[in-house]
C-alpha cells in the first residue's frame, strides 16, 4: 500500500524533472555583450615607448551618457601581453604612478585618461604595433559589461 500511496508524488517529481530538462538546462550562461554600457570613448591613442621593450600608455576621454555610474575595473588591449589601469599623483614633490583597482565614471559625467592622471599602461607590446596603425581596447566595468573601441597608435612624443 505504501508504494501506491507515493506513486502520484513520484510521478509528479518525474514530470518536473523531465520538464526541467526541456527548459533549456543545457544553455550556458550568456557572456556579457560588448558595447552594452553607456560609455562613449573619444581620442583614444596608444603612445609607443621611446625605448623598445618598455611599456606604452593609452590615453582617452570617456563620457558616461547613461543614468547609472560605471566603475572601470579592467582594460584589455589587442597586441599587449598585459594592460593595467594606472593613476599618477604627486607625493613630496615627486610624480608617482601606480596601478588602481578601478576608475569611477559617474552618470552624466566624464573622466579624462591623460598624461599626469589616469591612463592605461600596456606591457609586452607586439612589435607589429606601429605608429600610424591602430589596435582595439576593451574596458570591463564592475558587473562584467564591456566596451570596445579602436585606439590610434602614435610614436613616442607624438602627443599632438
PDB file of C-alpha atoms in Angstrom:
ATOM      1  CA  UNK A   1       0.000   0.000   0.000  1.00  0.00           C
ATOM      2  CA  UNK A   2       2.743   2.458   0.771  1.00  0.00           C
ATOM      3  CA  UNK A   3       4.100   2.160  -2.784  1.00  0.00           C
ATOM      4  CA  UNK A   4       0.795   3.106  -4.360  1.00  0.00           C
ATOM      5  CA  UNK A   5       0.294   5.944  -1.858  1.00  0.00           C
ATOM      6  CA  UNK A   6       3.559   7.612  -3.026  1.00  0.00           C
ATOM      7  CA  UNK A   7       3.145   6.761  -6.709  1.00  0.00           C
ATOM      8  CA  UNK A   8       1.396  10.078  -7.592  1.00  0.00           C
ATOM      9  CA  UNK A   9       4.188  12.016  -5.837  1.00  0.00           C
ATOM     10  CA  UNK A  10       6.866  10.041  -7.708  1.00  0.00           C
ATOM     11  CA  UNK A  11       5.066  10.577 -10.994  1.00  0.00           C
ATOM     12  CA  UNK A  12       4.797  14.308 -10.267  1.00  0.00           C
ATOM     13  CA  UNK A  13       8.525  14.566  -9.478  1.00  0.00           C
ATOM     14  CA  UNK A  14       9.417  12.643 -12.627  1.00  0.00           C
ATOM     15  CA  UNK A  15       7.298  15.075 -14.658  1.00  0.00           C
ATOM     16  CA  UNK A  16       9.015  18.116 -13.084  1.00  0.00           C
ATOM     17  CA  UNK A  17      12.463  16.648 -13.785  1.00  0.00           C
ATOM     18  CA  UNK A  18      11.513  15.844 -17.389  1.00  0.00           C
ATOM     19  CA  UNK A  19      10.117  19.349 -17.951  1.00  0.00           C
ATOM     20  CA  UNK A  20      13.211  20.926 -16.424  1.00  0.00           C
ATOM     21  CA  UNK A  21      15.289  19.025 -18.979  1.00  0.00           C
ATOM     22  CA  UNK A  22      13.197  20.579 -21.756  1.00  0.00           C
ATOM     23  CA  UNK A  23      13.552  24.096 -20.410  1.00  0.00           C
ATOM     24  CA  UNK A  24      16.993  24.643 -21.931  1.00  0.00           C
ATOM     25  CA  UNK A  25      19.001  23.445 -18.981  1.00  0.00           C
ATOM     26  CA  UNK A  26      21.899  22.805 -21.364  1.00  0.00           C
ATOM     27  CA  UNK A  27      22.222  26.510 -22.203  1.00  0.00           C
ATOM     28  CA  UNK A  28      25.371  28.130 -20.889  1.00  0.00           C
ATOM     29  CA  UNK A  29      25.211  31.439 -19.067  1.00  0.00           C
ATOM     30  CA  UNK A  30      25.410  34.184 -21.649  1.00  0.00           C
ATOM     31  CA  UNK A  31      28.652  36.153 -21.587  1.00  0.00           C
ATOM     32  CA  UNK A  32      28.239  39.911 -21.170  1.00  0.00           C
ATOM     33  CA  UNK A  33      27.871  41.545 -24.546  1.00  0.00           C
ATOM     34  CA  UNK A  34      30.411  44.082 -25.703  1.00  0.00           C
ATOM     35  CA  UNK A  35      29.249  47.702 -26.032  1.00  0.00           C
ATOM     36  CA  UNK A  36      26.279  47.401 -23.689  1.00  0.00           C
ATOM     37  CA  UNK A  37      27.491  50.130 -21.338  1.00  0.00           C
ATOM     38  CA  UNK A  38      26.600  53.771 -21.844  1.00  0.00           C
ATOM     39  CA  UNK A  39      30.212  54.909 -22.146  1.00  0.00           C
ATOM     40  CA  UNK A  40      31.339  56.991 -25.109  1.00  0.00           C
ATOM     41  CA  UNK A  41      35.088  56.968 -25.765  1.00  0.00           C
ATOM     42  CA  UNK A  42      36.949  59.556 -27.842  1.00  0.00           C
ATOM     43  CA  UNK A  43      40.525  60.481 -28.751  1.00  0.00           C
ATOM     44  CA  UNK A  44      41.933  57.049 -27.814  1.00  0.00           C
ATOM     45  CA  UNK A  45      45.645  56.801 -28.570  1.00  0.00           C
ATOM     46  CA  UNK A  46      48.449  54.430 -27.663  1.00  0.00           C
ATOM     47  CA  UNK A  47      51.747  56.184 -27.124  1.00  0.00           C
ATOM     48  CA  UNK A  48      54.512  53.761 -28.035  1.00  0.00           C
ATOM     49  CA  UNK A  49      57.508  53.671 -25.688  1.00  0.00           C
ATOM     50  CA  UNK A  50      60.637  55.597 -26.624  1.00  0.00           C
ATOM     51  CA  UNK A  51      62.706  52.505 -25.802  1.00  0.00           C
ATOM     52  CA  UNK A  52      61.657  49.135 -27.218  1.00  0.00           C
ATOM     53  CA  UNK A  53      60.640  46.677 -24.516  1.00  0.00           C
ATOM     54  CA  UNK A  54      59.355  49.372 -22.163  1.00  0.00           C
ATOM     55  CA  UNK A  55      55.613  49.846 -21.524  1.00  0.00           C
ATOM     56  CA  UNK A  56      53.425  52.177 -23.559  1.00  0.00           C
ATOM     57  CA  UNK A  57      50.478  54.254 -22.354  1.00  0.00           C
ATOM     58  CA  UNK A  58      46.933  54.690 -23.634  1.00  0.00           C
ATOM     59  CA  UNK A  59      45.092  57.959 -23.144  1.00  0.00           C
ATOM     60  CA  UNK A  60      41.444  58.747 -23.970  1.00  0.00           C
ATOM     61  CA  UNK A  61      38.320  60.593 -22.889  1.00  0.00           C
ATOM     62  CA  UNK A  62      35.345  58.627 -21.590  1.00  0.00           C
ATOM     63  CA  UNK A  63      31.858  60.072 -21.066  1.00  0.00           C
ATOM     64  CA  UNK A  64      29.085  58.288 -19.205  1.00  0.00           C
ATOM     65  CA  UNK A  65      25.927  59.049 -21.202  1.00  0.00           C
ATOM     66  CA  UNK A  66      23.744  56.781 -19.069  1.00  0.00           C
ATOM     67  CA  UNK A  67      21.779  57.184 -15.876  1.00  0.00           C
ATOM     68  CA  UNK A  68      23.935  54.940 -13.673  1.00  0.00           C
ATOM     69  CA  UNK A  69      27.543  55.108 -12.510  1.00  0.00           C
ATOM     70  CA  UNK A  70      30.180  52.814 -14.016  1.00  0.00           C
ATOM     71  CA  UNK A  71      33.438  51.724 -12.422  1.00  0.00           C
ATOM     72  CA  UNK A  72      36.020  50.672 -14.991  1.00  0.00           C
ATOM     73  CA  UNK A  73      37.909  47.755 -13.473  1.00  0.00           C
ATOM     74  CA  UNK A  74      39.904  46.270 -16.335  1.00  0.00           C
ATOM     75  CA  UNK A  75      41.441  47.086 -19.710  1.00  0.00           C
ATOM     76  CA  UNK A  76      42.463  44.576 -22.373  1.00  0.00           C
ATOM     77  CA  UNK A  77      44.464  45.658 -25.408  1.00  0.00           C
ATOM     78  CA  UNK A  78      44.924  43.666 -28.585  1.00  0.00           C
ATOM     79  CA  UNK A  79      48.658  43.197 -29.129  1.00  0.00           C
ATOM     80  CA  UNK A  80      49.656  43.746 -25.488  1.00  0.00           C
ATOM     81  CA  UNK A  81      50.672  40.992 -23.104  1.00  0.00           C
ATOM     82  CA  UNK A  82      49.131  42.900 -20.194  1.00  0.00           C
ATOM     83  CA  UNK A  83      47.311  46.166 -19.525  1.00  0.00           C
ATOM     84  CA  UNK A  84      46.755  47.924 -16.198  1.00  0.00           C
ATOM     85  CA  UNK A  85      44.710  50.901 -15.066  1.00  0.00           C
ATOM     86  CA  UNK A  86      47.149  53.425 -13.572  1.00  0.00           C
ATOM     87  CA  UNK A  87      46.938  56.757 -11.834  1.00  0.00           C
ATOM     88  CA  UNK A  88      49.570  59.452 -11.341  1.00  0.00           C
ATOM     89  CA  UNK A  89      49.934  61.598  -8.256  1.00  0.00           C
ATOM     90  CA  UNK A  90      52.412  63.963  -6.696  1.00  0.00           C
ATOM     91  CA  UNK A  91      53.997  62.975  -3.379  1.00  0.00           C
ATOM     92  CA  UNK A  92      56.681  65.055  -1.678  1.00  0.00           C
ATOM     93  CA  UNK A  93      57.268  66.997  -4.878  1.00  0.00           C
ATOM     94  CA  UNK A  94      57.760  63.825  -6.920  1.00  0.00           C
ATOM     95  CA  UNK A  95      55.413  62.440  -9.541  1.00  0.00           C
ATOM     96  CA  UNK A  96      54.476  58.845  -8.710  1.00  0.00           C
ATOM     97  CA  UNK A  97      52.448  56.316 -10.670  1.00  0.00           C
ATOM     98  CA  UNK A  98      50.786  53.066  -9.599  1.00  0.00           C
ATOM     99  CA  UNK A  99      48.008  50.715 -10.604  1.00  0.00           C
ATOM    100  CA  UNK A 100      44.483  51.494  -9.432  1.00  0.00           C
ATOM    101  CA  UNK A 101      41.713  48.973  -8.795  1.00  0.00           C
ATOM    102  CA  UNK A 102      39.042  50.896 -10.689  1.00  0.00           C
ATOM    103  CA  UNK A 103      38.126  54.279 -12.115  1.00  0.00           C
ATOM    104  CA  UNK A 104      34.635  55.623 -11.416  1.00  0.00           C
ATOM    105  CA  UNK A 105      32.751  57.486 -14.155  1.00  0.00           C
ATOM    106  CA  UNK A 106      29.577  58.952 -12.671  1.00  0.00           C
ATOM    107  CA  UNK A 107      26.342  59.145 -14.645  1.00  0.00           C
ATOM    108  CA  UNK A 108      26.283  62.209 -16.886  1.00  0.00           C
ATOM    109  CA  UNK A 109      29.967  62.959 -16.256  1.00  0.00           C
ATOM    110  CA  UNK A 110      33.273  62.197 -17.944  1.00  0.00           C
ATOM    111  CA  UNK A 111      36.757  61.148 -16.978  1.00  0.00           C
ATOM    112  CA  UNK A 112      39.989  62.005 -18.710  1.00  0.00           C
ATOM    113  CA  UNK A 113      42.726  59.418 -19.122  1.00  0.00           C
ATOM    114  CA  UNK A 114      45.624  61.781 -19.826  1.00  0.00           C
ATOM    115  CA  UNK A 115      49.310  62.284 -19.075  1.00  0.00           C
ATOM    116  CA  UNK A 116      49.744  63.104 -15.383  1.00  0.00           C
ATOM    117  CA  UNK A 117      46.445  61.429 -14.419  1.00  0.00           C
ATOM    118  CA  UNK A 118      44.647  58.185 -15.115  1.00  0.00           C
ATOM    119  CA  UNK A 119      45.937  56.114 -18.035  1.00  0.00           C
ATOM    120  CA  UNK A 120      46.266  52.512 -19.188  1.00  0.00           C
ATOM    121  CA  UNK A 121      49.786  51.105 -19.063  1.00  0.00           C
ATOM    122  CA  UNK A 122      50.412  48.436 -21.717  1.00  0.00           C
ATOM    123  CA  UNK A 123      53.183  45.883 -21.328  1.00  0.00           C
ATOM    124  CA  UNK A 124      54.854  43.348 -23.639  1.00  0.00           C
ATOM    125  CA  UNK A 125      53.762  45.103 -26.825  1.00  0.00           C
ATOM    126  CA  UNK A 126      53.708  43.137 -30.059  1.00  0.00           C
ATOM    127  CA  UNK A 127      56.373  44.607 -32.397  1.00  0.00           C
ATOM    128  CA  UNK A 128      53.704  44.633 -35.131  1.00  0.00           C
ATOM    129  CA  UNK A 129      52.043  47.577 -33.327  1.00  0.00           C
ATOM    130  CA  UNK A 130      53.470  50.524 -35.241  1.00  0.00           C
ATOM    131  CA  UNK A 131      52.837  54.259 -35.328  1.00  0.00           C
ATOM    132  CA  UNK A 132      50.125  55.109 -37.829  1.00  0.00           C
ATOM    133  CA  UNK A 133      48.247  51.860 -37.212  1.00  0.00           C
ATOM    134  CA  UNK A 134      45.515  51.027 -34.759  1.00  0.00           C
ATOM    135  CA  UNK A 135      44.567  48.402 -32.220  1.00  0.00           C
ATOM    136  CA  UNK A 136      41.485  47.543 -30.158  1.00  0.00           C
ATOM    137  CA  UNK A 137      40.930  48.101 -26.441  1.00  0.00           C
ATOM    138  CA  UNK A 138      38.129  46.647 -24.317  1.00  0.00           C
ATOM    139  CA  UNK A 139      37.158  48.166 -20.984  1.00  0.00           C
ATOM    140  CA  UNK A 140      35.330  45.983 -18.470  1.00  0.00           C
ATOM    141  CA  UNK A 141      33.202  47.610 -15.785  1.00  0.00           C
ATOM    142  CA  UNK A 142      32.194  46.210 -12.419  1.00  0.00           C
ATOM    143  CA  UNK A 143      29.475  43.668 -13.184  1.00  0.00           C
ATOM    144  CA  UNK A 144      31.251  42.352 -16.289  1.00  0.00           C
ATOM    145  CA  UNK A 145      29.800  44.542 -19.046  1.00  0.00           C
ATOM    146  CA  UNK A 146      32.268  45.664 -21.696  1.00  0.00           C
ATOM    147  CA  UNK A 147      33.008  48.493 -24.100  1.00  0.00           C
ATOM    148  CA  UNK A 148      35.396  48.006 -27.053  1.00  0.00           C
ATOM    149  CA  UNK A 149      36.814  50.714 -29.298  1.00  0.00           C
ATOM    150  CA  UNK A 150      39.691  51.406 -31.701  1.00  0.00           C
ATOM    151  CA  UNK A 151      42.905  53.005 -30.476  1.00  0.00           C
ATOM    152  CA  UNK A 152      45.200  55.019 -32.747  1.00  0.00           C
ATOM    153  CA  UNK A 153      48.895  54.128 -32.404  1.00  0.00           C
ATOM    154  CA  UNK A 154      51.343  57.025 -32.155  1.00  0.00           C
ATOM    155  CA  UNK A 155      55.123  57.255 -31.910  1.00  0.00           C
ATOM    156  CA  UNK A 156      56.718  58.256 -28.608  1.00  0.00           C
ATOM    157  CA  UNK A 157      56.448  62.013 -28.123  1.00  0.00           C
ATOM    158  CA  UNK A 158      53.725  62.428 -30.791  1.00  0.00           C
ATOM    159  CA  UNK A 159      51.082  63.770 -28.398  1.00  0.00           C
ATOM    160  CA  UNK A 160      49.744  66.336 -30.926  1.00  0.00           C
TER     161      UNK A 160
END
